[in-house]
Amino acid sequence: GDKIMMIAQRSFAGIYDELFNLLHQSPVDIECRGKSMCYELLNVQLKFNPISYGISIYSHPLTRGFPIKFAMAELIWILSGSNTLDFIEKYNKAMRQYSDNGFTLHGAYGYRLGNQISECIWKILDDKHTRQAFAAIYDRDDILSKTKDLPCNTSLQFMIRGDKLILTVNSRSSDFITGLPIDAF
């Protein structure tokens, strides 16, 4: 079977450059949502250290610029627990195309996470070596959903190792240009 490809860099900018080069070596001929895809990498694990090197507000010169206002607004929207379109659409009009009803987003991370993040914090405070500080984003009913908006990130796991917080994010899909930089942020 396919092996997991590990890309480890000190910064997200280093990972983005490395991925950009790897993608251009991985042409595919498949369609996704009716659009032809040019490149795809499978079973990739990214590892970077934002504490020491920061989350660089970064895009490759051949891709779009990083939408900092939208990224900040989305972070606030996620932390608020909302799934409504009205706030987030002000910062990215394209969000409307993912709404099934014009009012909400089915895959909204904050709405799905609910109080799971605070529960993860409590688990870590209770036992700093726990492996149970896990938050599910993808729901078992999503496999049956007929929606324009399934969450790309499926789960979060928080761990303390060596007195550092480690966050592992599992993703079913991540678009290199529009999704990955914002998700890393």
PDB file of C-alpha atoms in Angstrom:
ATOM      1  CA  GLY A   1       0.000   0.000   0.000  1.00  0.00           C
ATOM      2  CA  ASP A   2       0.842   3.680  -0.030  1.00  0.00           C
ATOM      3  CA  LYS A   3       3.191   4.915   2.657  1.00  0.00           C
ATOM      4  CA  ILE A   4       2.647   8.058   4.685  1.00  0.00           C
ATOM      5  CA  MET A   5       4.773  10.927   3.412  1.00  0.00           C
ATOM      6  CA  MET A   6       6.209  12.982   6.286  1.00  0.00           C
ATOM      7  CA  ILE A   7       7.067  16.605   5.591  1.00  0.00           C
ATOM      8  CA  ALA A   8       8.725  18.198   8.584  1.00  0.00           C
ATOM      9  CA  GLN A   9       9.947  21.764   8.616  1.00  0.00           C
ATOM     10  CA  ARG A  10      10.456  24.342  11.291  1.00  0.00           C
ATOM     11  CA  SER A  11       7.950  26.699   9.699  1.00  0.00           C
ATOM     12  CA  PHE A  12       4.753  26.442   7.698  1.00  0.00           C
ATOM     13  CA  ALA A  13       6.413  28.513   4.952  1.00  0.00           C
ATOM     14  CA  GLY A  14       9.014  25.749   4.542  1.00  0.00           C
ATOM     15  CA  ILE A  15       6.298  23.110   4.311  1.00  0.00           C
ATOM     16  CA  TYR A  16       4.319  25.150   1.778  1.00  0.00           C
ATOM     17  CA  ASP A  17       7.359  25.491  -0.493  1.00  0.00           C
ATOM     18  CA  GLU A  18       8.124  21.779  -0.228  1.00  0.00           C
ATOM     19  CA  LEU A  19       4.511  20.821  -0.952  1.00  0.00           C
ATOM     20  CA  PHE A  20       4.397  23.161  -3.935  1.00  0.00           C
ATOM     21  CA  ASN A  21       7.382  21.364  -5.455  1.00  0.00           C
ATOM     22  CA  LEU A  22       6.026  17.883  -4.636  1.00  0.00           C
ATOM     23  CA  LEU A  23       2.604  18.658  -6.108  1.00  0.00           C
ATOM     24  CA  HIS A  24       4.106  19.519  -9.460  1.00  0.00           C
ATOM     25  CA  GLN A  25       5.667  16.055  -9.514  1.00  0.00           C
ATOM     26  CA  SER A  26       2.298  14.365  -8.853  1.00  0.00           C
ATOM     27  CA  PRO A  27      -0.058  14.930 -11.807  1.00  0.00           C
ATOM     28  CA  VAL A  28      -3.443  13.200 -11.741  1.00  0.00           C
ATOM     29  CA  ASP A  29      -6.396  13.084 -14.105  1.00  0.00           C
ATOM     30  CA  ILE A  30      -9.498  13.019 -11.895  1.00  0.00           C
ATOM     31  CA  GLU A  31     -12.493  15.252 -11.326  1.00  0.00           C
ATOM     32  CA  CYS A  32     -13.623  16.799  -8.060  1.00  0.00           C
ATOM     33  CA  ARG A  33     -16.982  18.605  -7.950  1.00  0.00           C
ATOM     34  CA  GLY A  34     -17.058  18.636 -11.736  1.00  0.00           C
ATOM     35  CA  LYS A  35     -13.650  20.298 -12.039  1.00  0.00           C
ATOM     36  CA  SER A  36     -10.538  18.640 -13.405  1.00  0.00           C
ATOM     37  CA  MET A  37      -7.797  18.251 -10.808  1.00  0.00           C
ATOM     38  CA  CYS A  38      -4.199  18.609 -11.837  1.00  0.00           C
ATOM     39  CA  TYR A  39      -2.256  17.407  -8.788  1.00  0.00           C
ATOM     40  CA  GLU A  40      -2.872  15.291  -5.717  1.00  0.00           C
ATOM     41  CA  LEU A  41      -0.782  14.001  -2.816  1.00  0.00           C
ATOM     42  CA  LEU A  42      -2.117  11.146  -0.675  1.00  0.00           C
ATOM     43  CA  ASN A  43      -1.207  10.122   2.887  1.00  0.00           C
ATOM     44  CA  VAL A  44       0.777  13.229   3.740  1.00  0.00           C
ATOM     45  CA  GLN A  45       1.683  14.173   7.294  1.00  0.00           C
ATOM     46  CA  LEU A  46       2.798  17.765   7.908  1.00  0.00           C
ATOM     47  CA  LYS A  47       4.768  18.713  10.991  1.00  0.00           C
ATOM     48  CA  PHE A  48       5.814  22.243  11.913  1.00  0.00           C
ATOM     49  CA  ASN A  49       6.520  24.268  15.037  1.00  0.00           C
ATOM     50  CA  PRO A  50       4.406  27.432  15.236  1.00  0.00           C
ATOM     51  CA  ILE A  51       5.582  28.242  18.773  1.00  0.00           C
ATOM     52  CA  SER A  52       9.216  28.725  17.783  1.00  0.00           C
ATOM     53  CA  TYR A  53       8.747  29.795  14.172  1.00  0.00           C
ATOM     54  CA  GLY A  54       5.239  31.253  14.052  1.00  0.00           C
ATOM     55  CA  ILE A  55       2.438  30.695  11.607  1.00  0.00           C
ATOM     56  CA  SER A  56       3.823  32.584   8.674  1.00  0.00           C
ATOM     57  CA  ILE A  57       1.209  34.564   6.803  1.00  0.00           C
ATOM     58  CA  TYR A  58       2.349  32.939   3.638  1.00  0.00           C
ATOM     59  CA  SER A  59       1.394  31.914   0.171  1.00  0.00           C
ATOM     60  CA  HIS A  60       3.625  30.760  -2.637  1.00  0.00           C
ATOM     61  CA  PRO A  61       4.401  33.508  -5.207  1.00  0.00           C
ATOM     62  CA  LEU A  62       2.571  31.461  -7.867  1.00  0.00           C
ATOM     63  CA  THR A  63      -0.619  31.102  -5.770  1.00  0.00           C
ATOM     64  CA  ARG A  64      -2.984  33.671  -4.248  1.00  0.00           C
ATOM     65  CA  GLY A  65      -2.066  35.982  -1.382  1.00  0.00           C
ATOM     66  CA  PHE A  66      -3.028  34.997   2.146  1.00  0.00           C
ATOM     67  CA  PRO A  67      -6.487  36.402   3.082  1.00  0.00           C
ATOM     68  CA  ILE A  68      -5.633  37.573   6.614  1.00  0.00           C
ATOM     69  CA  LYS A  69      -8.967  39.340   7.260  1.00  0.00           C
ATOM     70  CA  PHE A  70     -10.920  36.227   6.312  1.00  0.00           C
ATOM     71  CA  ALA A  71      -8.621  33.944   8.350  1.00  0.00           C
ATOM     72  CA  MET A  72      -9.057  36.113  11.450  1.00  0.00           C
ATOM     73  CA  ALA A  73     -12.832  36.358  10.916  1.00  0.00           C
ATOM     74  CA  GLU A  74     -13.109  32.595  10.418  1.00  0.00           C
ATOM     75  CA  LEU A  75     -11.163  31.941  13.624  1.00  0.00           C
ATOM     76  CA  ILE A  76     -13.539  34.232  15.559  1.00  0.00           C
ATOM     77  CA  TRP A  77     -16.531  32.575  13.852  1.00  0.00           C
ATOM     78  CA  ILE A  78     -15.278  29.076  14.739  1.00  0.00           C
ATOM     79  CA  LEU A  79     -14.592  30.037  18.358  1.00  0.00           C
ATOM     80  CA  SER A  80     -18.092  31.549  18.608  1.00  0.00           C
ATOM     81  CA  GLY A  81     -19.625  28.159  17.763  1.00  0.00           C
ATOM     82  CA  SER A  82     -21.702  29.580  14.924  1.00  0.00           C
ATOM     83  CA  ASN A  83     -22.857  27.911  11.733  1.00  0.00           C
ATOM     84  CA  THR A  84     -24.679  30.936  10.305  1.00  0.00           C
ATOM     85  CA  LEU A  85     -23.591  32.430   7.027  1.00  0.00           C
ATOM     86  CA  ASP A  86     -24.320  36.107   7.733  1.00  0.00           C
ATOM     87  CA  PHE A  87     -21.095  36.938   9.668  1.00  0.00           C
ATOM     88  CA  ILE A  88     -18.548  34.888   7.720  1.00  0.00           C
ATOM     89  CA  GLU A  89     -19.947  35.813   4.302  1.00  0.00           C
ATOM     90  CA  LYS A  90     -18.969  39.457   4.939  1.00  0.00           C
ATOM     91  CA  TYR A  91     -15.321  38.353   4.762  1.00  0.00           C
ATOM     92  CA  ASN A  92     -15.608  35.788   1.971  1.00  0.00           C
ATOM     93  CA  LYS A  93     -18.572  35.952  -0.400  1.00  0.00           C
ATOM     94  CA  ALA A  94     -17.649  32.511  -1.807  1.00  0.00           C
ATOM     95  CA  MET A  95     -18.861  30.899   1.446  1.00  0.00           C
ATOM     96  CA  ARG A  96     -22.445  31.254   0.167  1.00  0.00           C
ATOM     97  CA  GLN A  97     -21.806  28.655  -2.560  1.00  0.00           C
ATOM     98  CA  TYR A  98     -21.297  26.032   0.189  1.00  0.00           C
ATOM     99  CA  SER A  99     -24.586  26.762   1.964  1.00  0.00           C
ATOM    100  CA  ASP A 100     -27.448  24.370   1.287  1.00  0.00           C
ATOM    101  CA  ASN A 101     -30.122  26.817   2.443  1.00  0.00           C
ATOM    102  CA  GLY A 102     -28.549  30.284   2.146  1.00  0.00           C
ATOM    103  CA  PHE A 103     -28.463  30.751   5.943  1.00  0.00           C
ATOM    104  CA  THR A 104     -26.150  28.141   7.498  1.00  0.00           C
ATOM    105  CA  LEU A 105     -23.115  26.005   6.676  1.00  0.00           C
ATOM    106  CA  HIS A 106     -23.515  22.284   7.321  1.00  0.00           C
ATOM    107  CA  GLY A 107     -19.811  21.653   7.987  1.00  0.00           C
ATOM    108  CA  ALA A 108     -19.102  24.648  10.262  1.00  0.00           C
ATOM    109  CA  TYR A 109     -16.284  23.607  12.623  1.00  0.00           C
ATOM    110  CA  GLY A 110     -17.243  25.768  15.602  1.00  0.00           C
ATOM    111  CA  TYR A 111     -20.862  24.632  15.579  1.00  0.00           C
ATOM    112  CA  ARG A 112     -19.761  20.991  15.387  1.00  0.00           C
ATOM    113  CA  LEU A 113     -17.089  21.348  18.070  1.00  0.00           C
ATOM    114  CA  GLY A 114     -19.492  22.869  20.593  1.00  0.00           C
ATOM    115  CA  ASN A 115     -17.938  22.529  24.041  1.00  0.00           C
ATOM    116  CA  GLN A 116     -15.441  19.820  23.001  1.00  0.00           C
ATOM    117  CA  ILE A 117     -12.459  22.210  23.114  1.00  0.00           C
ATOM    118  CA  SER A 118     -13.195  23.242  26.707  1.00  0.00           C
ATOM    119  CA  GLU A 119     -13.620  19.570  27.624  1.00  0.00           C
ATOM    120  CA  CYS A 120     -10.228  18.828  26.042  1.00  0.00           C
ATOM    121  CA  ILE A 121      -8.697  21.588  28.174  1.00  0.00           C
ATOM    122  CA  TRP A 122     -10.229  20.077  31.309  1.00  0.00           C
ATOM    123  CA  LYS A 123      -8.892  16.625  30.393  1.00  0.00           C
ATOM    124  CA  ILE A 124      -5.374  18.026  29.951  1.00  0.00           C
ATOM    125  CA  LEU A 125      -5.584  19.992  33.212  1.00  0.00           C
ATOM    126  CA  ASP A 126      -6.699  16.823  34.988  1.00  0.00           C
ATOM    127  CA  ASP A 127      -3.980  14.637  33.429  1.00  0.00           C
ATOM    128  CA  LYS A 128      -1.217  16.285  31.397  1.00  0.00           C
ATOM    129  CA  HIS A 129      -0.297  12.917  29.862  1.00  0.00           C
ATOM    130  CA  THR A 130      -3.810  12.117  28.601  1.00  0.00           C
ATOM    131  CA  ARG A 131      -4.432  10.906  25.080  1.00  0.00           C
ATOM    132  CA  GLN A 132      -8.181  11.486  25.496  1.00  0.00           C
ATOM    133  CA  ALA A 133      -8.276  15.205  24.668  1.00  0.00           C
ATOM    134  CA  PHE A 134      -9.889  14.469  21.312  1.00  0.00           C
ATOM    135  CA  ALA A 135     -12.545  16.505  19.500  1.00  0.00           C
ATOM    136  CA  ALA A 136     -14.581  15.108  16.605  1.00  0.00           C
ATOM    137  CA  ILE A 137     -15.611  17.387  13.759  1.00  0.00           C
ATOM    138  CA  TYR A 138     -16.810  14.854  11.199  1.00  0.00           C
ATOM    139  CA  ASP A 139     -20.038  13.189  12.269  1.00  0.00           C
ATOM    140  CA  ARG A 140     -21.017   9.596  11.477  1.00  0.00           C
ATOM    141  CA  ASP A 141     -24.099  10.876   9.629  1.00  0.00           C
ATOM    142  CA  ASP A 142     -21.943  12.965   7.270  1.00  0.00           C
ATOM    143  CA  ILE A 143     -21.321   9.932   5.084  1.00  0.00           C
ATOM    144  CA  LEU A 144     -25.051   9.948   4.245  1.00  0.00           C
ATOM    145  CA  SER A 145     -25.378  13.729   3.860  1.00  0.00           C
ATOM    146  CA  LYS A 146     -26.303  15.314   0.561  1.00  0.00           C
ATOM    147  CA  THR A 147     -24.674  18.677   1.204  1.00  0.00           C
ATOM    148  CA  LYS A 148     -22.355  21.181  -0.428  1.00  0.00           C
ATOM    149  CA  ASP A 149     -20.393  21.556   2.805  1.00  0.00           C
ATOM    150  CA  LEU A 150     -18.738  18.570   4.432  1.00  0.00           C
ATOM    151  CA  PRO A 151     -15.962  19.459   6.865  1.00  0.00           C
ATOM    152  CA  CYS A 152     -12.456  18.972   5.464  1.00  0.00           C
ATOM    153  CA  ASN A 153     -10.857  18.645   8.887  1.00  0.00           C
ATOM    154  CA  THR A 154     -12.266  15.627  10.696  1.00  0.00           C
ATOM    155  CA  SER A 155     -10.781  15.711  14.192  1.00  0.00           C
ATOM    156  CA  LEU A 156      -8.432  17.466  16.610  1.00  0.00           C
ATOM    157  CA  GLN A 157      -6.273  15.826  19.268  1.00  0.00           C
ATOM    158  CA  PHE A 158      -4.448  17.819  21.933  1.00  0.00           C
ATOM    159  CA  MET A 159      -1.526  16.373  23.896  1.00  0.00           C
ATOM    160  CA  ILE A 160       1.139  17.695  26.203  1.00  0.00           C
ATOM    161  CA  ARG A 161       4.525  16.150  25.520  1.00  0.00           C
ATOM    162  CA  GLY A 162       7.802  17.548  26.789  1.00  0.00           C
ATOM    163  CA  ASP A 163       5.855  20.433  28.353  1.00  0.00           C
ATOM    164  CA  LYS A 164       4.628  21.491  24.898  1.00  0.00           C
ATOM    165  CA  LEU A 165       1.107  21.446  23.516  1.00  0.00           C
ATOM    166  CA  ILE A 166       0.855  19.304  20.406  1.00  0.00           C
ATOM    167  CA  LEU A 167      -2.174  19.594  18.162  1.00  0.00           C
ATOM    168  CA  THR A 168      -2.840  16.863  15.618  1.00  0.00           C
ATOM    169  CA  VAL A 169      -5.437  17.715  12.970  1.00  0.00           C
ATOM    170  CA  ASN A 170      -6.778  14.948  10.750  1.00  0.00           C
ATOM    171  CA  SER A 171      -8.123  15.993   7.395  1.00  0.00           C
ATOM    172  CA  ARG A 172     -10.031  14.135   4.703  1.00  0.00           C
ATOM    173  CA  SER A 173      -9.176  16.785   2.098  1.00  0.00           C
ATOM    174  CA  SER A 174      -7.258  20.042   1.895  1.00  0.00           C
ATOM    175  CA  ASP A 175      -7.017  22.348  -1.089  1.00  0.00           C
ATOM    176  CA  PHE A 176      -3.440  23.603  -1.411  1.00  0.00           C
ATOM    177  CA  ILE A 177      -4.286  27.163  -2.409  1.00  0.00           C
ATOM    178  CA  THR A 178      -7.544  28.017  -0.614  1.00  0.00           C
ATOM    179  CA  GLY A 179      -7.678  25.601   2.330  1.00  0.00           C
ATOM    180  CA  LEU A 180      -4.267  24.617   3.639  1.00  0.00           C
ATOM    181  CA  PRO A 181      -2.854  28.072   4.533  1.00  0.00           C
ATOM    182  CA  ILE A 182      -6.051  29.062   6.355  1.00  0.00           C
ATOM    183  CA  ASP A 183      -6.306  25.687   8.137  1.00  0.00           C
ATOM    184  CA  ALA A 184      -2.685  25.958   9.264  1.00  0.00           C
ATOM    185  CA  PHE A 185      -3.375  29.452  10.589  1.00  0.00           C
TER     186      PHE A 185
END
